[in-house]
Amino acid sequence: MARRIFVHIGRNKTGTATVQRALLAGRQILQRNGFHYPKGRPAHNYLAQHLLGRTRLGPSREMEPAKRASELAERIANSDRDVVLSSEYLMRVEPAALAAWLGKEATVVVYIREQVDYLASRYQQSIKMGVPRGDFASFLAIPSTLVDCYYLPFLRAWEDVFGRDNLVVRVYDRERLVDGDIVADFLSVLGIEAVDLRIAEHHNPSAGGPLLEALRRINGLE
């Protein structure tokens, strides 16, 4: 059985994909440091899908989340290292459901971002995905938009289940990250030092200025 389990639940827009790709690419380095990062795509989104009650991952993926989650549980049971799991979709899961699935004590790692900066990044991402057609003010007027900005109730829910000592909250701000880098910062949470898993390219670059406005107007075309 895994010695310790670290569960990275995001949040979204805090460099989660960058961390996951670095962990996946550096699995052998992690193993030499006593950690096991089970293969994902590159995240363990299927675990979140399973705990959220989803029955399929999508039309192009035939394996059900429940089956993949069961295989993941077996890997954890057979591991003699510390295990690291990561999926920003786990932020949507009930903490008690995740705790029950893990079946043992775990450390939950979560990153939060200054709210205005977070909302601006979400808006940019939505425009890139072709979702909203309005301006930023219209985006803020959507009732559900601001829900994710109330961090305290969210964090308390995880603390109530896993305990304050097992909840690691980090601020996603370059000036506050270790070496100004999200991957180096996450590795520091694991207690790994002087290991460079950083990836050169940015997985999800932001769109701003004229490009963002152009995309917004394109989204509004019928």
Tab-separated table of C-alpha atoms in Angstrom:
chain	number	residue	atom	x	y	z
A	1	MET	CA	0.000	0.000	0.000
A	2	ALA	CA	1.197	3.518	-0.762
A	3	ARG	CA	3.026	5.115	2.162
A	4	ARG	CA	1.371	8.511	1.697
A	5	ILE	CA	-1.069	9.910	-0.841
A	6	PHE	CA	-0.980	13.461	-2.167
A	7	VAL	CA	-4.078	14.573	-4.077
A	8	HIS	CA	-3.735	17.709	-6.196
A	9	ILE	CA	-7.273	19.018	-6.818
A	10	GLY	CA	-6.336	22.137	-8.819
A	11	ARG	CA	-7.989	24.571	-8.745
A	12	ASN	CA	-8.637	25.487	-12.357
A	13	LYS	CA	-6.608	28.351	-13.868
A	14	THR	CA	-3.683	27.727	-11.508
A	15	GLY	CA	-1.252	25.931	-13.808
A	16	THR	CA	-2.704	22.497	-13.076
A	17	ALA	CA	-2.134	21.141	-16.599
A	18	THR	CA	1.486	22.294	-16.498
A	19	VAL	CA	2.055	20.408	-13.247
A	20	GLN	CA	0.402	17.270	-14.613
A	21	ARG	CA	2.430	17.224	-17.809
A	22	ALA	CA	5.645	17.720	-15.846
A	23	LEU	CA	4.773	14.912	-13.422
A	24	LEU	CA	3.914	12.557	-16.255
A	25	ALA	CA	7.073	13.375	-18.205
A	26	GLY	CA	9.193	13.014	-15.072
A	27	ARG	CA	7.698	9.794	-13.695
A	28	GLN	CA	11.065	8.037	-13.589
A	29	ILE	CA	12.681	10.954	-11.766
A	30	LEU	CA	9.813	10.950	-9.284
A	31	GLN	CA	10.245	7.206	-8.721
A	32	ARG	CA	13.906	7.726	-7.874
A	33	ASN	CA	12.739	10.228	-5.266
A	34	GLY	CA	10.254	7.798	-3.732
A	35	PHE	CA	7.088	8.898	-5.538
A	36	HIS	CA	4.719	7.195	-7.940
A	37	TYR	CA	2.596	9.201	-10.373
A	38	PRO	CA	0.161	6.739	-12.000
A	39	LYS	CA	-0.229	7.275	-15.714
A	40	GLY	CA	-3.076	9.542	-16.733
A	41	ARG	CA	-3.918	11.565	-19.861
A	42	PRO	CA	-1.920	13.210	-18.222
A	43	ALA	CA	-4.372	13.790	-15.358
A	44	HIS	CA	-6.523	11.397	-13.355
A	45	ASN	CA	-9.751	12.938	-14.583
A	46	TYR	CA	-11.407	9.549	-14.808
A	47	LEU	CA	-11.279	9.298	-11.006
A	48	ALA	CA	-13.187	12.558	-10.709
A	49	GLN	CA	-15.642	11.391	-13.378
A	50	HIS	CA	-16.209	8.174	-11.435
A	51	LEU	CA	-16.776	9.968	-8.129
A	52	LEU	CA	-19.128	12.424	-9.847
A	53	GLY	CA	-21.208	9.505	-11.103
A	54	ARG	CA	-20.264	9.774	-14.778
A	55	THR	CA	-20.469	6.503	-16.672
A	56	ARG	CA	-18.310	7.333	-19.684
A	57	LEU	CA	-15.325	9.534	-20.418
A	58	GLY	CA	-16.537	10.528	-23.874
A	59	PRO	CA	-17.411	9.110	-27.276
A	60	SER	CA	-13.785	8.457	-28.238
A	61	ARG	CA	-12.897	6.617	-25.034
A	62	GLU	CA	-14.510	3.265	-24.490
A	63	MET	CA	-13.267	2.434	-21.001
A	64	GLU	CA	-15.664	3.512	-18.265
A	65	PRO	CA	-14.376	5.769	-15.465
A	66	ALA	CA	-15.368	3.158	-12.863
A	67	LYS	CA	-13.114	0.554	-14.435
A	68	ARG	CA	-10.180	2.927	-14.719
A	69	ALA	CA	-10.706	4.119	-11.145
A	70	SER	CA	-10.677	0.498	-9.996
A	71	GLU	CA	-7.386	-0.086	-11.800
A	72	LEU	CA	-5.989	3.057	-10.187
A	73	ALA	CA	-6.998	1.807	-6.745
A	74	GLU	CA	-5.103	-1.408	-7.465
A	75	ARG	CA	-1.978	0.528	-8.456
A	76	ILE	CA	-2.151	2.500	-5.237
A	77	ALA	CA	-2.595	-0.684	-3.224
A	78	ASN	CA	0.454	-2.253	-4.883
A	79	SER	CA	2.716	0.770	-4.627
A	80	ASP	CA	5.501	0.934	-2.065
A	81	ARG	CA	6.078	4.637	-2.741
A	82	ASP	CA	4.244	7.844	-1.975
A	83	VAL	CA	1.501	8.305	-4.581
A	84	VAL	CA	0.585	11.568	-6.296
A	85	LEU	CA	-2.810	12.045	-7.962
A	86	SER	CA	-3.888	15.134	-9.879
A	87	SER	CA	-7.084	16.383	-11.500
A	88	GLU	CA	-8.642	19.824	-11.329
A	89	TYR	CA	-12.036	18.146	-11.708
A	90	LEU	CA	-11.581	16.737	-8.216
A	91	MET	CA	-12.408	20.234	-6.940
A	92	ARG	CA	-16.012	19.419	-7.959
A	93	VAL	CA	-16.093	16.151	-6.015
A	94	GLU	CA	-17.548	15.866	-2.531
A	95	PRO	CA	-14.558	15.631	-0.162
A	96	ALA	CA	-16.188	12.781	1.758
A	97	ALA	CA	-16.591	10.786	-1.472
A	98	LEU	CA	-12.887	11.130	-2.276
A	99	ALA	CA	-11.886	10.242	1.291
A	100	ALA	CA	-14.052	7.130	1.185
A	101	TRP	CA	-12.553	6.054	-2.144
A	102	LEU	CA	-8.980	6.572	-0.935
A	103	GLY	CA	-9.665	4.571	2.196
A	104	LYS	CA	-6.766	6.123	4.098
A	105	GLU	CA	-5.416	9.468	5.220
A	106	ALA	CA	-4.259	11.752	2.413
A	107	THR	CA	-2.832	15.215	1.902
A	108	VAL	CA	-4.936	17.476	-0.314
A	109	VAL	CA	-3.061	20.145	-2.267
A	110	VAL	CA	-4.968	23.098	-3.694
A	111	TYR	CA	-3.895	26.341	-5.349
A	112	ILE	CA	-5.972	29.497	-5.240
A	113	ARG	CA	-5.620	32.604	-7.373
A	114	GLU	CA	-6.443	36.236	-6.608
A	115	GLN	CA	-10.114	36.512	-7.508
A	116	VAL	CA	-10.040	39.318	-10.071
A	117	ASP	CA	-7.078	37.730	-11.825
A	118	TYR	CA	-8.866	34.379	-11.690
A	119	LEU	CA	-12.049	35.772	-13.249
A	120	ALA	CA	-10.100	37.510	-16.013
A	121	SER	CA	-8.298	34.252	-16.824
A	122	ARG	CA	-11.572	32.304	-16.846
A	123	TYR	CA	-13.097	34.849	-19.194
A	124	GLN	CA	-10.123	34.591	-21.556
A	125	GLN	CA	-10.366	30.807	-21.503
A	126	SER	CA	-14.093	30.909	-22.218
A	127	ILE	CA	-13.569	33.235	-25.176
A	128	LYS	CA	-10.897	30.901	-26.551
A	129	MET	CA	-13.377	28.017	-26.269
A	130	GLY	CA	-16.036	30.014	-28.118
A	131	VAL	CA	-18.482	30.105	-25.224
A	132	PRO	CA	-19.459	33.688	-24.264
A	133	ARG	CA	-20.259	36.341	-26.829
A	134	GLY	CA	-20.572	39.305	-24.484
A	135	ASP	CA	-17.996	41.512	-22.841
A	136	PHE	CA	-16.370	40.987	-19.449
A	137	ALA	CA	-19.164	42.846	-17.622
A	138	SER	CA	-21.744	40.481	-19.162
A	139	PHE	CA	-19.615	37.533	-18.095
A	140	LEU	CA	-19.569	38.768	-14.491
A	141	ALA	CA	-23.349	39.207	-14.555
A	142	ILE	CA	-23.864	35.456	-15.031
A	143	PRO	CA	-25.017	34.202	-11.571
A	144	SER	CA	-22.756	31.155	-11.553
A	145	THR	CA	-19.624	33.098	-12.487
A	146	LEU	CA	-18.802	34.365	-9.017
A	147	VAL	CA	-19.554	31.145	-7.139
A	148	ASP	CA	-16.050	29.747	-7.565
A	149	CYS	CA	-14.548	32.920	-6.099
A	150	TYR	CA	-15.810	32.174	-2.608
A	151	TYR	CA	-12.770	30.247	-1.443
A	152	LEU	CA	-13.492	30.001	2.282
A	153	PRO	CA	-16.554	27.693	2.141
A	154	PHE	CA	-14.755	25.548	-0.426
A	155	LEU	CA	-11.633	25.188	1.708
A	156	ARG	CA	-13.606	24.565	4.888
A	157	ALA	CA	-15.427	21.666	3.250
A	158	TRP	CA	-12.101	19.969	2.475
A	159	GLU	CA	-10.687	20.816	5.891
A	160	ASP	CA	-13.705	19.292	7.635
A	161	VAL	CA	-13.064	15.938	5.960
A	162	PHE	CA	-9.283	15.714	5.663
A	163	GLY	CA	-8.257	17.927	8.589
A	164	ARG	CA	-6.348	21.195	8.630
A	165	ASP	CA	-2.963	19.456	8.843
A	166	ASN	CA	-3.743	17.520	5.662
A	167	LEU	CA	-4.887	20.498	3.596
A	168	VAL	CA	-2.101	22.402	1.851
A	169	VAL	CA	-3.281	25.707	0.383
A	170	ARG	CA	-0.886	27.572	-1.931
A	171	VAL	CA	-1.309	30.917	-3.677
A	172	TYR	CA	-0.884	30.910	-7.440
A	173	ASP	CA	1.199	34.034	-7.802
A	174	ARG	CA	4.602	34.053	-9.478
A	175	GLU	CA	6.058	36.197	-6.712
A	176	ARG	CA	4.973	33.661	-4.095
A	177	LEU	CA	5.775	30.430	-5.920
A	178	VAL	CA	9.067	28.666	-5.284
A	179	ASP	CA	11.508	29.916	-7.936
A	180	GLY	CA	8.527	31.706	-9.481
A	181	ASP	CA	7.460	28.397	-11.029
A	182	ILE	CA	4.342	26.302	-10.422
A	183	VAL	CA	6.104	22.958	-10.936
A	184	ALA	CA	8.955	23.799	-8.569
A	185	ASP	CA	6.397	24.994	-6.037
A	186	PHE	CA	4.369	21.791	-6.245
A	187	LEU	CA	7.497	19.673	-5.870
A	188	SER	CA	8.358	21.635	-2.744
A	189	VAL	CA	5.015	20.572	-1.272
A	190	LEU	CA	6.058	16.970	-1.863
A	191	GLY	CA	9.375	17.689	-0.165
A	192	ILE	CA	11.400	17.249	-3.353
A	193	GLU	CA	14.211	19.722	-3.862
A	194	ALA	CA	16.722	20.341	-6.652
A	195	VAL	CA	14.772	18.308	-9.212
A	196	ASP	CA	13.932	20.144	-12.431
A	197	LEU	CA	10.770	18.806	-14.076
A	198	ARG	CA	9.774	22.111	-15.606
A	199	ILE	CA	8.589	22.065	-19.199
A	200	ALA	CA	9.661	24.703	-21.664
A	201	GLU	CA	6.410	25.462	-23.446
A	202	HIS	CA	3.256	26.912	-21.910
A	203	HIS	CA	0.422	24.422	-22.244
A	204	ASN	CA	-2.452	26.898	-22.224
A	205	PRO	CA	-1.259	30.429	-23.117
A	206	SER	CA	-3.581	33.332	-22.408
A	207	ALA	CA	-5.183	35.434	-25.097
A	208	GLY	CA	-5.396	39.142	-24.409
A	209	GLY	CA	-5.700	42.560	-25.988
A	210	PRO	CA	-6.696	42.722	-29.666
A	211	LEU	CA	-6.568	38.921	-30.020
A	212	LEU	CA	-9.072	38.412	-27.209
A	213	GLU	CA	-11.423	41.029	-28.670
A	214	ALA	CA	-11.127	39.442	-32.118
A	215	LEU	CA	-12.013	36.033	-30.710
A	216	ARG	CA	-14.971	37.492	-28.804
A	217	ARG	CA	-16.364	39.070	-31.965
A	218	ILE	CA	-15.845	35.872	-33.941
A	219	ASN	CA	-17.825	34.015	-31.266
A	220	GLY	CA	-20.694	36.425	-31.878
A	221	LEU	CA	-20.922	35.636	-35.569
A	222	GLU	CA	-23.905	33.541	-36.593
